[in-house]
């Protein structure tokens, strides 16, 4: 059986024995950072047969990889910057990432309205979308279609009519960034990688030739320190790449990061009931933003502003919120969305590479590798979409350093939960599971939601729900527990926020419902993980801080 598809336990109950293994032996590769970049590198290396460990200072995908626009896309806007190679590379990767994880990378129809005075003319858009499809090698069924004004208005009745000249329909892919990261990590673990969250690198030790040999690590769950030795160390710490470089003897020299903040707003679907995703110009500055329907909400974003605040907790400000709402109200004038309509937000930091004299929106989104004299390899920039290709590049370099000839095997590697050769096979699986849903009093919508999160692994969640049938009479709570127990056993959920924010996305996409749920989930976790009363309280406090943070713009507005 392909090990990527088996379901190996991945739980904090194995933490002590994993840490013992770390201290016992030397690894070929240590990856710092459990975002999509680090996860992709760990998977690629483990699949080639290298002995790999990945350490993450908080939870997996806690950084930028849970705060993106959540699209696997070729980057239409990069055509404007003439970045043809980037569009080609990420465009080709889109199809590969979809094929290997059909459950969480789903085709998404996009409408590009062409407005009087907008940044793109109809001919220019038609050409750009054609080039975009061509560079990405898009299937004929998904190629762009140009619409006249009447058809564009029919495709999206909420669009502004005056000034609407035409529209372009084309395909991208929608995903969940944190879930994609989790599936990549689970696959890496199935190939033998050791991955630990809440393990922060706090220093390095060197051999007599001044090469990095060992990382000093702080266990954030108990405060203890331990050491990990590896022949090669890769710094995939996203916005913290320079913080890690500064821990190295060489410090930050040459190229450095330039952080840009991007904010997203979440609106109830009934207040912004779009028929499909729309990608449109902001009238005031000609930037482009997305409006993307998902489950019971529509989310909007993003901004792109210089950021110099604390890296750990960027927040949406009142100014960010009014910028996005003004753009949306301009494009969909019948809505008049207000600040009170925003039910959640998230803010992420793009780890871009600084270029003197360039504004933040002009900076390239390409990835770059920095090689330090100590041997530390740092990777920054890039996109969620290109994670597999970035990993291939880095692991090729690692293999060269190790003098090992091992080929990359991730191009046709199905990710955990994604064992479906075609979209029809995924539909068939869904229909069969809907049959079982009745027996656990779940709705078809529940199954759809879980399938999009966990793919074929929902069988383990359904099995949990059967086990819980006698113990928990409320079907909503039963399914919630079944999902939680799966995440604790198979996705290394260690804290309340891990489950409510990143594994299930509830804080962003279902925040109002959480008010009545988070104490219940905290109690269930306390029982399962043997938390003391203080530990339970601490988890609740941390979650409440995150809950308040997504609504912090309401306070900055009053200030
Ligand atoms: P991160 O996800 O930030 O991961 C780095 C990890 O390193 C963190 O989890 C952090 O905790 C950990 N770490 C830091 N220091 C230490 C330490 N000392 N010890 C251990 N661990 C440490 N790309 C797309 O393809 N599509 C999109 O739609 C898209 N939209 C975006 C929208 C926004 C607003 C932003 C900001 C980015 C977007 N991107 C998109 C880009 C994409 O999200 C990023 O390129 C990607 O998530 C970066 O992943 P990463 O793993 O490099 O960084």
Coordinates of C-alpha atoms and ligand atoms in Angstrom, one line a residue:
X1 CA 0.0 0.0 0.0
X2 CA 1.2 3.5 -0.7
X3 CA 2.2 4.8 2.7
X4 CA 0.9 8.3 1.9
X5 CA -2.6 6.8 2.1
X6 CA -2.4 4.9 5.3
X7 CA -3.5 6.6 8.5
X8 CA -0.7 6.5 11.0
X9 CA -1.4 7.9 14.4
X10 CA 0.0 11.4 14.8
X11 CA -0.8 12.5 18.3
X12 CA 0.7 14.3 21.2
X13 CA 0.5 11.0 23.2
X14 CA 3.6 10.0 21.3
X15 CA 5.4 13.3 22.2
X16 CA 7.7 11.9 24.9
X17 CA 8.8 8.9 22.8
X18 CA 9.3 11.2 19.8
X19 CA 11.5 13.6 21.8
X20 CA 13.5 10.7 23.1
X21 CA 14.2 9.6 19.5
X22 CA 15.3 13.2 18.7
X23 CA 17.9 13.3 21.4
X24 CA 19.2 9.8 20.6
X25 CA 20.3 10.1 17.0
X26 CA 21.5 12.4 14.3
X27 CA 19.1 13.3 11.5
X28 CA 19.9 13.9 7.9
X29 CA 17.5 16.9 7.8
X30 CA 16.0 19.2 10.4
X31 CA 13.2 21.5 9.0
X32 CA 12.4 24.6 11.1
X33 CA 8.8 25.7 10.6
X34 CA 5.5 23.8 10.2
X35 CA 3.8 26.1 7.6
X36 CA 3.2 24.8 4.1
X37 CA 6.8 25.4 3.1
X38 CA 8.3 23.3 5.9
X39 CA 5.6 20.7 5.6
X40 CA 6.3 20.3 1.8
X41 CA 10.0 20.0 2.4
X42 CA 9.6 17.4 5.2
X43 CA 7.3 15.4 2.9
X44 CA 9.6 15.5 -0.1
X45 CA 12.6 14.5 1.9
X46 CA 10.8 11.7 3.8
X47 CA 9.4 10.4 0.6
X48 CA 12.9 10.2 -0.9
X49 CA 14.0 8.2 2.2
X50 CA 15.9 10.8 4.2
X51 CA 15.7 10.7 8.0
X52 CA 13.8 13.9 8.7
X53 CA 12.5 15.9 11.7
X54 CA 10.3 19.0 11.5
X55 CA 9.9 21.3 14.5
X56 CA 7.2 24.0 14.8
X57 CA 7.2 26.7 17.5
X58 CA 3.4 26.9 17.9
X59 CA 0.9 24.9 15.9
X60 CA 1.2 23.8 12.3
X61 CA 0.1 26.4 9.8
X62 CA -0.2 28.9 12.7
X63 CA 1.7 31.6 10.7
X64 CA 0.9 32.7 7.2
X65 CA -0.3 29.3 6.1
X66 CA -3.6 29.6 7.9
X67 CA -4.1 33.3 6.9
X68 CA -3.9 33.4 3.1
X69 CA -6.6 33.9 0.5
X70 CA -6.8 30.1 0.4
X71 CA -6.5 29.9 -3.4
X72 CA -4.4 27.5 -5.4
X73 CA -4.0 29.9 -8.2
X74 CA -1.7 30.9 -11.1
X75 CA -1.6 34.6 -9.9
X76 CA -3.4 36.5 -12.7
X77 CA -2.1 39.7 -11.2
X78 CA 1.5 38.6 -11.8
X79 CA 0.8 38.8 -15.5
X80 CA 0.4 42.6 -15.0
X81 CA 4.0 42.5 -13.6
X82 CA 5.1 40.4 -16.6
X83 CA 6.2 37.5 -14.3
X84 CA 5.5 34.9 -17.0
X85 CA 7.8 32.2 -15.5
X86 CA 6.1 32.5 -12.1
X87 CA 2.6 32.3 -13.7
X88 CA 3.7 29.3 -15.7
X89 CA 5.3 27.5 -12.7
X90 CA 2.4 28.1 -10.3
X91 CA -0.2 27.6 -13.0
X92 CA 1.2 24.1 -13.8
X93 CA 1.4 23.3 -10.1
X94 CA -2.3 24.2 -9.6
X95 CA -3.3 21.1 -11.6
X96 CA -0.8 18.9 -9.7
X97 CA -1.9 20.0 -6.3
X98 CA -5.6 19.5 -7.3
X99 CA -4.9 16.0 -8.6
X100 CA -3.1 14.9 -5.4
X101 CA -5.7 16.4 -3.0
X102 CA -9.0 16.6 -4.7
X103 CA -10.9 16.8 -1.5
X104 CA -9.4 20.1 -0.4
X105 CA -8.3 21.7 -3.7
X106 CA -11.5 22.2 -5.6
X107 CA -12.2 24.0 -8.9
X108 CA -13.6 27.5 -8.3
X109 CA -15.2 29.5 -11.1
X110 CA -14.1 33.2 -11.0
X111 CA -15.7 36.2 -12.6
X112 CA -13.5 39.1 -13.7
X113 CA -15.8 42.1 -14.3
X114 CA -14.4 44.6 -16.8
X115 CA -15.4 48.2 -15.9
X116 CA -15.3 51.5 -17.6
X117 CA -12.0 53.2 -16.4
X118 CA -10.8 49.9 -14.8
X119 CA -7.2 48.7 -15.1
X120 CA -8.0 46.1 -17.8
X121 CA -9.8 46.6 -21.1
X122 CA -11.9 43.8 -22.6
X123 CA -9.3 42.9 -25.2
X124 CA -6.5 43.1 -22.7
X125 CA -8.4 40.8 -20.3
X126 CA -9.3 38.4 -23.0
X127 CA -5.7 38.2 -24.0
X128 CA -4.5 38.0 -20.3
X129 CA -6.9 35.2 -19.5
X130 CA -5.9 33.3 -22.7
X131 CA -2.2 33.6 -21.8
X132 CA -3.0 32.6 -18.2
X133 CA -4.8 29.4 -19.3
X134 CA -2.1 28.7 -21.9
X135 CA 0.8 29.2 -19.5
X136 CA -0.9 26.9 -17.0
X137 CA -1.9 24.3 -19.6
X138 CA -5.6 24.5 -18.6
X139 CA -8.0 21.7 -19.7
X140 CA -10.3 22.8 -22.6
X141 CA -13.4 22.4 -20.3
X142 CA -12.0 25.0 -17.9
X143 CA -10.7 27.6 -20.4
X144 CA -11.7 31.2 -20.1
X145 CA -15.0 32.4 -21.5
X146 CA -15.5 36.1 -22.3
X147 CA -19.0 37.6 -21.6
X148 CA -20.7 40.7 -22.9
X149 CA -22.1 43.2 -20.4
X150 CA -25.6 41.6 -20.3
X151 CA -24.2 38.1 -19.7
X152 CA -21.7 39.3 -17.1
X153 CA -24.7 40.9 -15.2
X154 CA -26.6 37.7 -15.6
X155 CA -23.7 35.7 -14.2
X156 CA -23.6 38.0 -11.2
X157 CA -26.7 40.0 -10.7
X158 CA -25.3 42.0 -7.7
X159 CA -22.5 43.6 -9.9
X160 CA -22.6 47.3 -10.5
X161 CA -24.4 47.8 -13.8
X162 CA -23.3 51.3 -14.8
X163 CA -19.8 51.1 -16.3
X164 CA -20.0 47.3 -16.6
X165 CA -18.5 46.6 -20.1
X166 CA -17.9 42.9 -20.1
X167 CA -16.7 40.0 -18.0
X168 CA -14.3 37.1 -18.1
X169 CA -15.1 33.7 -16.6
X170 CA -12.1 31.5 -15.7
X171 CA -11.1 28.8 -13.3
X172 CA -8.9 28.8 -10.2
X173 CA -8.9 26.3 -7.2
X174 CA -10.1 27.0 -3.7
X175 CA -8.5 25.3 -0.8
X176 CA -8.0 25.5 3.0
X177 CA -4.4 26.5 3.6
X178 CA -4.2 25.1 7.1
X179 CA -5.9 21.8 6.1
X180 CA -3.6 21.4 3.1
X181 CA -0.6 21.9 5.5
X182 CA -2.1 19.2 7.8
X183 CA -2.6 16.7 5.0
X184 CA 1.0 17.3 3.7
X185 CA 2.4 16.8 7.3
X186 CA 0.3 13.6 7.8
X187 CA 1.7 12.2 4.6
X188 CA 5.2 13.1 5.7
X189 CA 4.6 11.3 9.0
X190 CA 3.3 8.2 7.1
X191 CA 6.7 8.2 5.3
X192 CA 8.6 8.2 8.6
X193 CA 9.2 11.9 9.3
X194 CA 9.0 13.0 12.9
X195 CA 7.0 16.2 13.3
X196 CA 6.5 18.1 16.6
X197 CA 4.5 21.2 17.2
X198 CA 5.1 23.5 20.2
X199 CA 8.9 23.0 19.8
X200 CA 10.7 26.3 19.3
X201 CA 14.3 26.5 18.0
X202 CA 16.0 29.0 20.4
X203 CA 19.7 28.6 19.4
X204 CA 22.3 26.7 17.4
X205 CA 25.5 24.9 18.2
X206 CA 28.5 24.5 15.8
X207 CA 31.3 22.1 15.1
X208 CA 35.0 23.0 15.0
X209 CA 34.6 24.2 11.3
X210 CA 31.8 26.6 12.4
X211 CA 29.1 24.6 10.7
X212 CA 25.7 24.3 12.3
X213 CA 25.4 20.8 13.9
X214 CA 22.7 21.1 16.5
X215 CA 19.6 23.1 17.3
X216 CA 18.6 23.9 20.8
X217 CA 14.9 23.5 21.2
X218 CA 12.4 24.7 23.9
X219 CA 9.4 22.4 24.4
X220 CA 6.6 25.0 24.7
X221 CA 4.2 22.6 26.4
X222 CA 6.4 22.0 29.5
X223 CA 9.2 24.5 29.3
X224 CA 12.0 21.9 29.0
X225 CA 14.9 22.2 26.6
X226 CA 16.3 19.5 24.4
X227 CA 18.7 19.3 21.4
X228 CA 18.5 17.9 17.9
X229 CA 21.5 17.2 15.7
X230 CA 21.2 17.1 11.9
X231 CA 23.6 17.1 9.0
X232 CA 21.5 19.8 7.2
X233 CA 19.2 22.4 8.7
X234 CA 16.6 24.2 6.7
X235 CA 15.0 27.4 7.9
X236 CA 11.4 27.5 6.5
X237 CA 10.1 29.9 9.2
X238 CA 8.1 32.2 6.8
X239 CA 7.9 35.7 8.3
X240 CA 10.3 34.6 11.0
X241 CA 13.1 33.6 8.5
X242 CA 15.2 36.6 9.4
X243 CA 14.6 36.0 13.2
X244 CA 16.1 32.5 12.7
X245 CA 18.9 33.8 10.5
X246 CA 19.7 36.3 13.3
X247 CA 20.1 33.3 15.7
X248 CA 22.9 32.0 13.4
X249 CA 26.4 33.2 13.8
X250 CA 26.4 34.9 10.4
X251 CA 23.3 37.0 11.2
X252 CA 21.2 38.6 8.5
X253 CA 23.4 39.8 5.7
X254 CA 22.7 40.4 2.0
X255 CA 19.0 40.0 1.1
X256 CA 16.4 40.4 3.8
X257 CA 12.7 40.0 4.3
X258 CA 10.1 42.7 3.7
X259 CA 6.8 41.9 5.4
X260 CA 3.5 42.9 3.9
X261 CA 0.2 42.5 5.7
X262 CA -2.9 41.1 4.0
X263 CA -6.4 41.2 5.7
X264 CA -9.5 39.2 5.0
X265 CA -13.1 39.9 6.1
X266 CA -15.9 37.4 6.6
X267 CA -19.5 38.3 5.9
X268 CA -22.6 36.1 6.3
X269 CA -23.6 34.6 3.0
X270 CA -27.1 36.0 3.1
X271 CA -25.6 39.6 3.2
X272 CA -23.3 38.9 0.2
X273 CA -25.0 36.1 -1.7
X274 CA -22.7 35.8 -4.7
X275 CA -23.3 33.2 -7.4
X276 CA -19.6 32.6 -7.8
X277 CA -16.3 34.1 -6.8
X278 CA -15.5 37.6 -8.2
X279 CA -12.0 39.1 -8.7
X280 CA -12.3 42.8 -9.2
X281 CA -10.4 46.2 -9.3
X282 CA -10.5 48.5 -6.3
X283 CA -11.6 51.8 -7.9
X284 CA -9.4 54.0 -5.8
X285 CA -6.0 52.4 -6.3
X286 CA -6.6 49.7 -9.1
X287 CA -5.5 46.9 -6.8
X288 CA -7.4 43.6 -7.2
X289 CA -9.4 41.9 -4.5
X290 CA -11.4 38.6 -4.2
X291 CA -14.9 38.0 -3.0
X292 CA -15.2 34.2 -2.4
X293 CA -18.3 32.3 -1.2
X294 CA -17.6 29.4 1.1
X295 CA -20.0 27.4 3.2
X296 CA -22.4 29.9 4.9
X297 CA -20.1 33.0 4.4
X298 CA -18.5 35.0 1.7
X299 CA -14.9 36.2 2.4
X300 CA -13.2 39.2 1.0
X301 CA -9.6 40.2 0.6
X302 CA -7.0 41.2 0.6
X303 CA -4.9 44.2 1.5
X304 CA -1.2 44.6 0.8
X305 CA 0.5 47.1 3.2
X306 CA 4.0 47.5 4.6
X307 CA 4.2 45.9 8.1
X308 CA 6.6 46.6 10.9
X309 CA 4.6 45.6 14.0
X310 CA 4.9 42.4 16.1
X311 CA 5.1 39.3 13.8
X312 CA 3.2 37.0 16.0
X313 CA -0.2 38.7 15.9
X314 CA -1.0 40.9 13.0
X315 CA -4.6 42.1 13.2
X316 CA -7.2 43.8 10.9
X317 CA -7.5 47.5 11.8
X318 CA -10.6 49.6 11.3
X319 CA -8.8 51.2 8.4
X320 CA -8.2 47.8 6.7
X321 CA -11.9 47.0 7.2
X322 CA -13.2 50.2 5.7
X323 CA -10.8 49.9 2.7
X324 CA -12.2 46.5 1.8
X325 CA -15.8 47.3 2.5
X326 CA -15.6 50.5 0.4
X327 CA -14.3 48.5 -2.5
X328 CA -17.0 45.9 -2.2
X329 CA -19.8 48.4 -1.8
X330 CA -18.5 50.2 -4.9
X331 CA -18.6 47.0 -7.0
X332 CA -21.9 45.6 -5.5
X333 CA -23.7 48.9 -4.8
X334 CA -27.0 47.3 -3.7
X335 CA -25.5 45.8 -0.6
X336 CA -24.3 48.7 1.5
X337 CA -22.2 46.5 3.8
X338 CA -21.3 47.9 7.1
X339 CA -18.6 47.2 9.7
X340 CA -21.2 45.4 11.9
X341 CA -21.7 42.9 9.0
X342 CA -18.1 41.7 9.5
X343 CA -18.3 38.5 11.6
X344 CA -14.7 37.5 11.5
X345 CA -11.3 38.4 10.0
X346 CA -7.8 37.1 9.6
X347 CA -4.6 38.8 8.9
X348 CA -1.4 37.3 7.4
X349 CA 2.1 38.4 6.7
X350 CA 3.7 37.8 3.3
X351 CA 7.4 37.0 3.7
X352 CA 8.6 38.9 0.6
X353 CA 12.2 39.6 -0.4
X354 CA 13.1 43.3 0.0
X355 CA 14.2 45.3 -3.1
X356 CA 15.4 48.8 -2.6
X357 CA 13.1 51.4 -4.2
X358 CA 10.1 49.1 -4.8
X359 CA 6.7 49.5 -3.2
X360 CA 5.2 46.5 -1.4
X361 CA 2.8 45.6 -4.2
X362 CA 5.7 45.7 -6.7
X363 CA 7.8 43.2 -4.8
X364 CA 8.2 39.8 -6.5
X365 CA 6.3 36.9 -4.9
X366 CA 9.0 34.5 -6.1
X367 CA 10.8 32.2 -3.6
X368 CA 14.5 32.7 -2.8
X369 CA 17.0 30.5 -1.1
X370 CA 19.7 32.0 1.1
X371 CA 22.8 29.9 1.9
X372 CA 24.7 30.8 5.1
X373 CA 28.4 30.0 5.6
X374 CA 27.3 28.0 8.6
X375 CA 25.4 25.7 6.3
X376 CA 22.0 27.0 7.3
X377 CA 19.6 27.0 4.3
X378 CA 16.8 29.5 4.5
X379 CA 13.9 29.6 2.1
X380 CA 11.5 32.6 1.9
X381 CA 8.9 34.2 -0.4
X382 CA 6.9 32.0 -2.8
X383 CA 3.3 30.9 -2.6
X384 CA 1.1 28.2 -1.1
X385 CA 0.4 27.1 -4.7
X386 CA 4.0 26.5 -5.4
X387 CA 4.9 24.6 -2.2
X388 CA 5.6 21.3 -3.8
X389 CA 8.0 22.7 -6.4
X390 CA 9.7 24.9 -3.8
X391 CA 10.2 21.7 -1.7
X392 CA 11.7 19.9 -4.6
X393 CA 14.2 22.6 -5.2
X394 CA 15.3 22.7 -1.5
X395 CA 15.5 18.9 -1.1
X396 CA 17.6 18.7 -4.3
X397 CA 20.0 21.0 -2.6
X398 CA 19.9 19.0 0.6
X399 CA 20.6 15.8 -1.3
X400 CA 23.6 17.5 -3.0
X401 CA 24.9 18.5 0.4
X402 CA 24.5 15.0 1.7
X403 CA 25.9 13.5 -1.4
X404 CA 22.8 11.4 -1.9
X405 CA 21.2 10.8 -5.3
X406 CA 17.5 10.6 -4.6
X407 CA 14.8 11.6 -7.0
X408 CA 11.8 13.7 -6.0
X409 CA 8.6 11.6 -6.0
X410 CA 5.8 14.0 -5.0
X411 CA 4.5 14.9 -8.4
X412 CA 2.1 11.9 -8.4
X413 CA 1.9 11.4 -4.7
X414 CA -1.7 11.5 -3.3
X415 CA -1.9 13.4 0.0
X416 CA -3.5 11.8 3.1
X417 CA -7.3 11.8 2.5
X418 CA -6.9 12.5 -1.2
X419 CA -6.9 9.0 -2.7
X420 CA -9.3 9.8 -5.5
X421 CA -8.2 9.4 -9.2
X422 CA -11.0 11.5 -10.5
X423 CA -13.6 14.0 -9.3
X424 CA -16.3 11.4 -10.1
X425 CA -14.6 9.0 -7.7
X426 CA -14.8 11.7 -5.0
X427 CA -18.5 12.2 -5.8
X428 CA -19.1 8.5 -5.6
X429 CA -17.4 8.3 -2.2
X430 CA -19.5 11.2 -1.0
X431 CA -22.8 9.6 -2.1
X432 CA -21.9 6.3 -0.3
X433 CA -21.0 8.1 2.9
X434 CA -24.3 10.1 2.8
X435 CA -26.0 6.7 3.1
X436 CA -24.2 6.1 6.4
X437 CA -24.8 9.7 7.6
X438 CA -28.4 8.9 8.5
X439 CA -27.3 6.2 10.9
X440 CA -25.4 8.8 12.9
X441 CA -28.1 11.5 12.5
X442 CA -25.7 13.6 10.3
X443 CA -26.9 15.6 7.4
X444 CA -25.6 15.5 3.8
X445 CA -24.2 19.0 4.4
X446 CA -22.3 17.7 7.4
X447 CA -20.7 15.0 5.4
X448 CA -19.9 17.4 2.6
X449 CA -18.2 19.7 5.0
X450 CA -16.2 16.9 6.6
X451 CA -15.3 15.4 3.3
X452 CA -13.8 18.8 2.2
X453 CA -11.8 18.9 5.3
X454 CA -10.6 15.3 5.8
X455 CA -11.3 13.5 2.5
X456 CA -11.2 9.7 2.7
X457 CA -10.2 10.0 6.4
X458 CA -13.8 10.8 7.3
X459 CA -14.3 7.1 7.7
X460 CA -12.4 7.4 11.0
X461 CA -14.7 10.3 12.0
X462 CA -17.8 8.3 11.1
X463 CA -16.5 5.4 13.1
X464 CA -16.0 7.7 16.1
X465 CA -19.5 8.9 15.7
X466 CA -20.8 5.3 15.8
X467 CA -18.8 4.7 19.0
X468 CA -20.2 7.8 20.6
X469 CA -23.8 7.0 19.7
X470 CA -24.9 5.8 23.1
X471 CA -22.8 8.3 25.1
X472 CA -23.8 11.6 23.4
X473 CA -27.5 12.0 22.4
X474 CA -27.2 15.4 20.7
X475 CA -26.2 14.7 17.1
X476 CA -24.4 18.1 16.7
X477 CA -22.2 17.5 19.7
X478 CA -21.7 13.9 18.7
X479 CA -20.2 14.8 15.3
X480 CA -18.2 17.6 16.9
X481 CA -16.6 15.1 19.3
X482 CA -16.1 12.6 16.6
X483 CA -14.1 15.2 14.6
X484 CA -12.2 16.4 17.6
X485 CA -11.1 12.9 18.6
X486 CA -9.9 12.2 15.1
X487 CA -7.9 15.5 15.2
X488 CA -6.4 14.6 18.6
X489 CA -5.4 11.1 17.4
X490 CA -4.4 11.7 13.8
X491 CA -3.5 15.5 13.5
X492 CA -1.5 16.2 16.7
X493 CA -4.1 18.6 18.1
X494 CA -2.6 19.7 21.4
X495 CA -4.5 22.9 22.3
X496 CA -8.1 24.2 22.0
X497 CA -7.0 26.8 19.3
X498 CA -5.4 24.1 17.2
X499 CA -8.8 22.5 16.7
X500 CA -11.1 25.5 16.6
X501 CA -8.9 27.7 14.4
X502 CA -6.7 25.6 12.1
X503 CA -7.9 22.0 11.8
X504 CA -11.6 22.9 11.5
X505 CA -11.5 26.6 10.5
X506 CA -14.4 27.4 12.8
X507 CA -13.1 30.7 14.2
X508 CA -13.0 32.2 10.7
X509 CA -16.0 30.5 9.0
X510 CA -18.4 29.7 11.8
X511 CA -17.5 32.2 14.5
X512 CA -21.0 33.0 15.9
X513 CA -21.7 29.3 16.5
X514 CA -18.5 29.0 18.5
X515 CA -19.9 31.0 21.4
X516 CA -22.1 28.1 22.4
X517 CA -19.4 25.4 21.6
X518 CA -16.0 26.3 22.8
X519 CA -16.5 25.5 26.5
X520 CA -17.9 22.1 25.5
X521 CA -14.9 21.4 23.3
X522 CA -12.5 22.6 26.0
X523 CA -14.1 20.2 28.5
X524 CA -13.9 17.3 26.1
X525 CA -10.2 18.0 25.4
X526 CA -9.5 18.3 29.1
X527 CA -10.9 14.8 29.6
X528 CA -9.1 13.3 26.6
X529 CA -5.7 14.9 27.3
X530 CA -5.9 14.9 31.1
X531 CA -5.6 18.6 31.5
X532 CA -5.6 20.1 35.0
X533 CA -8.2 22.9 35.8
X534 CA -5.4 25.4 35.3
X535 CA -4.5 24.0 31.9
X536 CA -8.1 24.0 30.8
X537 CA -8.4 27.7 31.9
X538 CA -5.2 28.6 30.1
X539 CA -6.5 27.0 26.9
X540 CA -9.8 28.9 27.2
X541 CA -8.0 32.2 27.8
X542 CA -5.8 31.6 24.8
X543 CA -8.8 30.9 22.6
X544 CA -10.8 33.9 23.9
X545 CA -7.8 36.1 23.1
X546 CA -7.8 34.8 19.5
X547 CA -11.6 35.2 19.4
X548 CA -11.3 38.9 20.5
X549 CA -8.4 39.4 18.1
X550 CA -10.4 38.7 15.0
X551 CA -12.9 41.4 16.1
X552 CA -10.2 43.8 17.4
X553 CA -11.0 46.3 14.5
X554 CA -14.2 47.1 16.4
X555 CA -12.1 48.5 19.2
X556 CA -9.6 50.3 17.0
X557 CA -12.6 52.0 15.3
X558 CA -13.8 53.4 18.7
X559 CA -10.3 54.5 19.7
Ligands
LIG1 P1 4.4 30.2 7.6 O1 3.1 29.6 7.3 O2 4.4 31.5 8.3 O3 5.2 29.1 8.4 C1 6.4 29.4 9.1 C2 6.3 28.7 10.5 O4 7.6 28.8 11.1 C3 5.3 29.3 11.4 O5 4.3 28.3 11.7 C4 6.1 29.6 12.6 O6 5.4 29.4 13.9 C5 7.3 28.7 12.5 N1 8.5 29.2 13.2 C6 8.9 30.5 13.3 N2 10.0 30.6 14.1 C7 10.2 29.3 14.6 C8 11.2 28.8 15.5 N3 12.1 29.5 16.1 N4 11.1 27.4 15.7 C9 10.2 26.6 15.1 N5 9.3 27.1 14.3 C10 9.3 28.4 14.0 N6 -0.4 31.9 -1.7 C11 -1.2 31.2 -2.6 O7 -0.7 30.4 -3.3 N7 -2.5 31.5 -2.7 C12 -3.1 32.5 -2.0 O8 -4.3 32.7 -2.1 C13 -2.3 33.3 -1.1 N8 -2.9 34.3 -0.5 C14 -2.2 35.0 0.4 C15 -2.8 36.0 1.1 C16 -2.1 36.7 2.2 C17 -2.8 37.8 2.9 C18 -0.8 36.3 2.5 C19 -0.1 36.9 3.6 C20 -0.1 35.3 1.8 C21 -0.8 34.6 0.7 N9 -0.2 33.6 0.0 C22 -1.0 32.9 -1.0 C23 1.1 33.2 0.2 C24 1.2 32.0 1.1 O9 0.2 32.0 2.1 C25 2.6 31.9 1.8 O10 3.6 31.9 0.8 C26 2.8 30.7 2.6 O11 1.7 30.4 3.5 C27 4.1 30.8 3.5 O12 4.2 29.6 4.2 P2 5.5 29.4 5.1 O13 5.5 28.0 5.5 O14 6.7 29.8 4.3 O15 5.3 30.4 6.3

